[in-house]
Amino acid sequence: MAKGMRVKLVYEVSQDPDTGVEVTRLTPPEVTCHRNYFYQKCFTNDGNKLLFAGEFDGNWNYYLLDIAAAEAVQLTEGTGDNTFGGFLSPDDKSLYYVKNERTLLEVNLETLVEREVYNVPADWVGYGTWVANSDCTKLVGIEISKDDWVPLNDWKIFHDFFHKGPNCRLLRVDLQTGESAVIHQEKNWLGHPIYRPFDDNTVAFCHEGPHDLVDARMWMVNEDGSNVRKVKEHAEGESCTHEFWVPNGSSLMYVSYLKGQQGRTIYSYNPDNGENTEVMQMPACSHLMSNFDGTLLVGDGSGTPVDVKDTSGYTIDNDPYLYAFDIAKKAYFRVARHDTSWATFANSRQVTHPHPSFTPDDSAILFSSDKDGKPALYIAKMPANPELISA
């Protein structure tokens, strides 16, 4: 198959056995398909089309699904697509993604013509998810020294890579000219660079690695490289993870959990005054994402985290549910079962992760799961009258 080829999909609609909500599997369970990273734009603004990754021709490439027509058009071809980091532009005209850890490309969604935006220098490797500012005029990304780089295909390599102390740099790239500038560099594994929405001066990033070993997970830096600062000083036995900006830019939210405890805590960080606020307690979810104004959150129940060193100290029961959190009521409810395995699959640590997020109208939740075979995409409708559980 090649760019422009169309794939007709046959949806499977069912009712969740525990909550009764309608759950639609969009992609076939015999073909590996997954969504992009949970804070990257995947729906068009009207909610009618969905960006996803599929292995219909032996390569993991990007497709754009017309949801009503159940037909997907292939946007990219060949090997090497970073199928987690790609995103749609705010005007729904382009896809941006990185190929072969080397080339940042823009795909015109109407013509499918590709434009090279930026090439990673030969002695560096493009790593992880690269995130645009609100105007989509530039993005921030991470490059790792080629001398330090190894493909991070499993969790053992993940742990070992942390101890290497790789030479990493946080950079910004102009999406029109391809010009780049280094914002911050250190001999420390850096990840998750994210512009604060509607505030290009503020960039969040993380110190990556086993959560119980990093000095402090979340950091901020001004776009000019000044004022590097911690978001939170970890308490004894505390780990923090999966931070994201509320899409309106009001706060950075993240998950905190303590050694020996089953539950977790949702926190909010105000970058204007540097205050961390405990929002509410939550079940043992891994990823967390909000709607546009942060009034609703969604999380994916998980088991013992694999991204810590002391797994015995953080052992928890597996939780197979997607949860929604009502911040005003400080309550949550089960939406549906995701029942994913969380297993490393096809040399990917991420492809079986649910990575849930809301549809643009907050009426449903998009997630990935391998519950029916290979990883596939699902949409679960929000319950009309949910049974609230006080946090």
Coordinates of C-alpha atoms in Angstrom, one line a residue:
M1 CA 0.0 0.0 0.0
A2 CA 1.0 3.6 -0.5
K3 CA 0.0 7.1 0.4
G4 CA -3.5 7.8 -0.8
M5 CA -4.7 4.2 -0.5
R6 CA -8.0 3.8 1.2
V7 CA -9.0 1.2 3.8
K8 CA -12.6 0.4 4.5
L9 CA -13.1 -0.5 8.2
V10 CA -15.9 -2.5 9.8
Y11 CA -16.7 -1.2 13.3
E12 CA -17.7 -3.5 16.1
V13 CA -20.2 -2.0 18.5
S14 CA -20.8 -3.5 22.0
Q15 CA -22.0 -2.6 25.4
D16 CA -19.5 -2.5 28.2
P17 CA -20.3 -5.4 30.6
D18 CA -20.0 -3.3 33.7
T19 CA -21.2 0.2 32.9
G20 CA -23.5 -0.5 29.9
V21 CA -22.0 2.3 27.8
E22 CA -21.6 1.9 24.0
V23 CA -18.0 1.0 23.0
T24 CA -17.0 0.9 19.4
R25 CA -13.9 -0.8 18.1
L26 CA -12.8 1.1 15.1
T27 CA -10.0 -1.0 13.8
P28 CA -9.6 -4.8 13.2
P29 CA -8.0 -6.8 16.0
E30 CA -5.8 -8.7 13.6
V31 CA -4.0 -5.5 12.4
T32 CA -1.9 -3.5 14.8
C33 CA -3.4 0.0 15.2
H34 CA -3.0 2.6 17.9
R35 CA -3.6 6.2 18.7
N36 CA -1.0 8.9 19.0
Y37 CA 0.2 10.2 22.4
F38 CA -2.6 11.4 24.6
Y39 CA -1.9 15.2 24.5
Q40 CA -1.2 15.3 20.8
K41 CA -4.1 16.5 18.5
C42 CA -5.7 13.5 16.7
F43 CA -9.3 14.7 15.9
T44 CA -10.2 17.3 13.4
N45 CA -11.9 20.3 15.0
D46 CA -15.4 19.1 14.1
G47 CA -14.6 15.6 15.5
N48 CA -15.4 14.0 12.2
K49 CA -12.0 12.6 11.3
L50 CA -9.4 10.8 13.4
L51 CA -5.6 10.5 13.0
F52 CA -4.3 7.0 13.9
A53 CA -1.5 4.6 13.2
G54 CA -2.0 1.3 11.4
E55 CA 0.1 -1.6 10.2
F56 CA -2.1 -2.5 7.2
D57 CA 0.9 -3.0 4.8
G58 CA 3.6 -4.2 7.2
N59 CA 4.7 -0.8 8.3
W60 CA 3.4 1.4 11.0
N61 CA 2.1 4.4 9.1
Y62 CA -0.4 7.3 9.7
Y63 CA -4.0 7.2 8.5
L64 CA -6.8 9.7 8.6
L65 CA -10.2 8.1 9.4
D66 CA -13.5 9.5 8.2
I67 CA -15.5 8.3 11.1
A68 CA -18.9 8.4 9.5
A69 CA -17.8 6.8 6.3
A70 CA -15.6 4.2 8.2
E71 CA -12.9 4.8 5.6
A72 CA -9.3 5.7 6.3
V73 CA -6.8 7.2 3.9
Q74 CA -3.1 6.4 4.2
L75 CA -1.0 9.6 4.8
T76 CA 2.5 8.2 5.1
E77 CA 4.4 5.2 3.8
G78 CA 7.6 3.2 4.3
T79 CA 9.4 2.4 7.5
G80 CA 10.5 4.7 10.4
D81 CA 7.4 6.7 11.3
N82 CA 7.2 7.8 14.9
T83 CA 3.6 6.9 15.1
F84 CA 3.1 8.2 18.7
G85 CA 4.4 11.7 18.3
G86 CA 2.6 12.9 15.2
F87 CA -0.2 15.5 15.4
L88 CA -2.7 17.4 13.3
S89 CA -2.3 21.2 12.9
P90 CA -4.9 23.5 14.5
D91 CA -6.3 24.3 11.1
D92 CA -6.7 20.6 10.2
K93 CA -4.6 21.1 7.0
S94 CA -1.4 19.2 8.0
L95 CA 0.1 16.3 9.8
Y96 CA 3.5 16.8 11.4
Y97 CA 5.6 13.7 12.3
V98 CA 9.2 12.6 12.7
K99 CA 10.6 9.8 10.4
N100 CA 13.6 7.6 11.2
E101 CA 14.4 9.7 14.3
R102 CA 15.9 12.1 11.8
T103 CA 13.5 14.1 9.7
L104 CA 10.6 16.3 10.8
L105 CA 8.0 16.2 8.0
E106 CA 4.8 18.1 7.2
V107 CA 2.1 16.2 5.2
N108 CA -0.5 18.3 3.4
L109 CA -3.8 16.4 4.2
E110 CA -5.4 17.4 0.9
T111 CA -2.5 16.7 -1.6
L112 CA -0.5 14.3 0.7
V113 CA 2.6 16.1 -0.5
E114 CA 5.4 16.0 2.2
R115 CA 7.7 18.9 3.1
E116 CA 10.9 18.5 5.0
V117 CA 10.8 20.9 7.9
Y118 CA 13.9 20.0 9.9
N119 CA 16.7 17.4 9.8
V120 CA 18.3 16.3 13.0
P121 CA 22.1 16.7 12.8
A122 CA 24.1 13.6 12.1
D123 CA 25.5 13.3 15.6
W124 CA 22.1 13.5 17.3
V125 CA 18.9 11.4 17.3
G126 CA 15.4 12.8 17.5
Y127 CA 13.7 11.3 20.5
G128 CA 10.1 11.0 21.8
T129 CA 7.1 13.3 21.3
W130 CA 7.7 16.7 19.7
V131 CA 5.0 19.3 20.6
A132 CA 3.9 22.5 18.8
N133 CA 2.9 25.8 20.4
S134 CA -0.8 26.9 20.1
D135 CA -0.3 28.7 16.9
C136 CA 1.6 25.8 15.4
T137 CA 4.4 28.1 14.2
K138 CA 7.1 26.2 16.1
L139 CA 7.6 23.1 18.2
V140 CA 9.9 21.8 21.0
G141 CA 11.6 18.4 20.9
I142 CA 14.4 16.4 22.4
E143 CA 17.6 15.3 20.7
I144 CA 19.9 12.7 22.3
S145 CA 23.6 12.3 21.4
K146 CA 24.0 9.5 18.8
D147 CA 27.0 8.2 20.9
D148 CA 24.6 7.6 23.8
W149 CA 21.5 6.5 21.9
V150 CA 20.1 3.0 22.0
P151 CA 16.5 2.0 20.8
L152 CA 14.4 1.9 23.9
N153 CA 12.4 -1.2 23.0
D154 CA 11.8 -2.7 26.4
W155 CA 11.7 -1.7 30.1
K156 CA 15.1 -3.2 30.9
I157 CA 16.7 -0.9 28.3
F158 CA 14.6 1.9 29.7
H159 CA 16.1 1.4 33.2
D160 CA 19.7 0.9 31.9
F161 CA 19.5 4.1 29.8
F162 CA 18.7 6.2 32.8
H163 CA 21.9 5.2 34.5
K164 CA 23.9 6.1 31.4
G165 CA 23.2 9.8 31.8
P166 CA 22.8 10.5 28.1
N167 CA 23.7 13.8 26.6
C168 CA 20.3 15.4 25.8
R169 CA 19.2 18.8 24.5
L170 CA 15.8 20.5 24.4
L171 CA 15.4 22.5 21.2
R172 CA 12.8 24.5 19.4
V173 CA 12.2 24.4 15.6
D174 CA 10.5 27.0 13.5
L175 CA 7.9 25.1 11.4
Q176 CA 8.2 27.5 8.5
T177 CA 11.9 27.9 8.1
G178 CA 13.3 24.9 9.9
E179 CA 15.6 27.0 11.9
S180 CA 16.4 25.6 15.3
A181 CA 17.9 26.7 18.6
V182 CA 18.9 24.8 21.7
I183 CA 16.9 25.8 24.8
H184 CA 18.5 23.6 27.4
Q185 CA 21.1 20.8 27.4
E186 CA 22.5 18.5 30.1
K187 CA 23.9 15.0 30.7
N188 CA 20.6 13.8 31.9
W189 CA 17.8 11.9 30.2
L190 CA 15.3 14.5 29.1
G191 CA 11.8 13.9 27.8
H192 CA 8.2 15.2 27.4
P193 CA 8.9 18.7 26.1
I194 CA 5.6 20.7 26.0
Y195 CA 4.9 24.3 25.3
R196 CA 2.4 25.9 27.7
P197 CA -0.7 26.6 25.6
F198 CA -1.0 30.2 24.6
D199 CA 2.3 31.1 26.3
D200 CA 5.3 30.4 24.2
N201 CA 7.7 31.6 26.8
T202 CA 7.0 28.7 29.1
V203 CA 8.2 25.2 28.2
A204 CA 7.8 22.1 30.5
F205 CA 10.0 19.0 30.2
C206 CA 10.9 16.1 32.4
H207 CA 13.9 14.2 33.8
E208 CA 13.1 10.7 32.3
G209 CA 13.8 7.4 33.9
P210 CA 12.5 5.1 36.7
H211 CA 10.1 7.4 38.6
D212 CA 11.6 6.4 42.0
L213 CA 15.1 7.2 40.9
V214 CA 14.9 10.6 39.1
D215 CA 15.8 13.6 41.2
A216 CA 12.6 15.5 40.2
R217 CA 10.4 14.5 37.3
M218 CA 9.0 17.8 36.1
W219 CA 10.8 21.0 35.2
M220 CA 10.1 24.3 33.5
V221 CA 12.3 26.6 31.5
N222 CA 11.8 29.8 29.6
E223 CA 11.9 29.5 25.9
D224 CA 15.2 31.5 25.8
G225 CA 16.8 28.9 28.2
S226 CA 16.6 31.0 31.3
N227 CA 15.0 30.2 34.7
V228 CA 15.3 26.4 34.8
R229 CA 13.1 25.4 37.7
K230 CA 11.6 22.3 39.4
V231 CA 7.8 21.9 39.3
K232 CA 7.8 19.8 42.5
E233 CA 10.3 18.6 45.1
H234 CA 9.5 14.9 45.5
A235 CA 8.5 13.8 49.0
E236 CA 10.0 10.6 50.5
G237 CA 8.8 7.6 48.5
E238 CA 6.9 9.8 46.0
S239 CA 6.9 9.4 42.3
C240 CA 5.3 11.7 39.7
T241 CA 4.3 10.9 36.2
H242 CA 2.4 11.7 33.0
E243 CA 2.3 15.5 33.3
F244 CA 0.3 17.5 30.8
W245 CA -0.9 21.0 30.2
V246 CA -4.6 21.6 30.5
P247 CA -5.3 22.6 26.9
N248 CA -6.4 26.1 27.9
G249 CA -3.0 26.7 29.5
S250 CA -4.3 27.3 33.0
S251 CA -2.2 24.7 34.8
L252 CA 0.1 21.7 34.5
M253 CA -1.5 18.5 35.9
Y254 CA 0.2 15.3 36.9
V255 CA -0.2 12.1 38.9
S256 CA 1.6 11.5 42.2
Y257 CA 1.9 8.2 43.9
L258 CA 3.6 6.9 47.1
K259 CA 5.5 3.8 47.8
G260 CA 3.3 1.1 49.4
Q261 CA 0.0 2.8 48.6
Q262 CA -2.6 1.6 46.1
G263 CA -4.2 5.0 45.2
R264 CA -2.8 8.0 43.5
T265 CA -3.3 11.8 43.7
I266 CA -4.1 14.3 41.0
Y267 CA -2.1 17.5 41.4
S268 CA -2.2 20.9 39.6
Y269 CA 0.7 23.2 39.2
N270 CA 0.2 27.0 38.6
P271 CA 3.2 28.2 36.6
D272 CA 2.3 31.8 37.4
N273 CA 2.9 31.5 41.1
G274 CA 4.7 28.2 41.4
E275 CA 2.1 26.6 43.6
N276 CA 1.3 22.9 43.6
T277 CA -2.3 22.1 44.6
E278 CA -3.8 18.7 45.5
V279 CA -6.8 18.3 43.3
M280 CA -8.3 15.0 44.4
Q281 CA -7.6 11.4 45.1
M282 CA -7.9 8.8 42.3
P283 CA -7.6 5.1 41.6
A284 CA -4.3 3.7 40.3
C285 CA -4.4 5.3 36.9
S286 CA -1.3 5.6 34.7
H287 CA -2.1 8.3 32.1
L288 CA -4.3 11.3 32.7
M289 CA -5.7 13.9 30.3
S290 CA -8.3 16.7 30.6
N291 CA -10.9 18.3 28.4
F292 CA -10.1 21.9 27.2
D293 CA -10.8 23.7 30.5
G294 CA -9.7 21.0 32.9
T295 CA -13.2 20.4 34.4
L296 CA -13.2 16.8 33.3
L297 CA -10.3 14.3 33.4
V298 CA -9.9 10.8 32.1
G299 CA -7.5 8.2 33.3
D300 CA -6.6 4.6 32.6
G301 CA -6.5 2.1 35.5
S302 CA -3.2 0.2 35.6
G303 CA -1.2 -2.2 37.6
T304 CA 2.2 -2.2 39.2
P305 CA 4.3 0.4 37.3
V306 CA 7.1 -1.0 35.2
D307 CA 8.9 2.4 35.1
V308 CA 10.2 2.2 38.7
K309 CA 13.2 0.4 40.0
D310 CA 11.6 -0.9 43.2
T311 CA 8.6 -2.7 41.8
S312 CA 8.0 -4.7 45.0
G313 CA 7.6 -1.4 46.9
Y314 CA 5.1 -0.1 44.4
T315 CA 3.1 -3.3 43.8
I316 CA -0.6 -2.6 43.2
D317 CA -3.6 -4.5 42.0
N318 CA -4.4 -4.3 38.3
D319 CA -7.3 -2.0 37.5
P320 CA -8.9 -2.5 34.1
Y321 CA -11.2 0.6 33.9
L322 CA -11.2 3.9 32.3
Y323 CA -12.2 6.6 34.8
A324 CA -13.6 10.1 34.4
F325 CA -13.0 12.7 37.1
D326 CA -15.4 15.6 37.8
I327 CA -13.1 18.2 39.4
A328 CA -15.9 20.4 40.8
K329 CA -17.6 17.5 42.6
K330 CA -14.3 15.9 43.5
A331 CA -15.8 12.6 42.4
Y332 CA -15.1 10.0 39.7
F333 CA -16.9 7.3 37.9
R334 CA -16.1 4.3 35.7
V335 CA -16.7 4.8 32.0
A336 CA -15.8 1.4 30.6
R337 CA -13.3 -1.4 30.8
H338 CA -10.1 -1.0 28.7
D339 CA -8.8 -4.5 29.7
T340 CA -5.5 -3.9 27.9
S341 CA -2.5 -6.1 28.8
W342 CA 0.1 -3.2 29.1
A343 CA 2.6 -5.7 27.5
T344 CA 5.5 -4.7 25.4
F345 CA 4.5 -5.7 21.9
A346 CA 6.4 -5.6 18.5
N347 CA 9.4 -3.9 20.2
S348 CA 7.1 -1.1 21.5
R349 CA 6.7 -0.2 25.2
Q350 CA 3.8 2.1 24.4
V351 CA 1.5 0.4 21.8
T352 CA -0.7 -1.4 24.3
H353 CA -1.1 1.6 26.6
P354 CA -4.7 3.1 26.5
H355 CA -3.5 6.7 26.4
P356 CA -7.2 7.9 26.8
S357 CA -8.5 11.4 25.9
F358 CA -11.8 13.0 25.2
T359 CA -13.4 13.6 21.8
P360 CA -13.7 17.3 21.0
D361 CA -17.2 17.5 22.4
D362 CA -16.4 15.6 25.6
S363 CA -19.1 13.0 24.7
A364 CA -16.8 10.0 24.4
I365 CA -13.3 8.7 25.1
L366 CA -10.7 7.5 22.6
F367 CA -8.3 4.8 23.7
S368 CA -6.1 1.9 22.6
S369 CA -6.3 -1.6 23.9
D370 CA -5.2 -5.1 22.9
K371 CA -8.1 -6.8 24.7
D372 CA -9.4 -8.4 21.4
G373 CA -6.1 -9.4 19.9
K374 CA -3.5 -7.0 18.5
P375 CA -3.7 -3.3 19.7
A376 CA -6.8 -1.5 18.3
L377 CA -8.6 1.8 18.6
Y378 CA -11.8 2.2 20.6
I379 CA -14.3 4.9 21.4
A380 CA -16.4 4.6 24.6
K381 CA -19.3 6.9 25.1
M382 CA -19.6 8.8 28.4
P383 CA -22.3 7.4 30.6
A384 CA -25.5 9.5 30.7
N385 CA -26.1 9.0 34.5
P386 CA -22.8 7.9 36.0
E387 CA -22.5 6.4 39.4
L388 CA -20.3 8.9 41.2
I389 CA -17.7 7.8 43.7
S390 CA -16.4 10.4 46.2
A391 CA -12.7 10.8 46.1

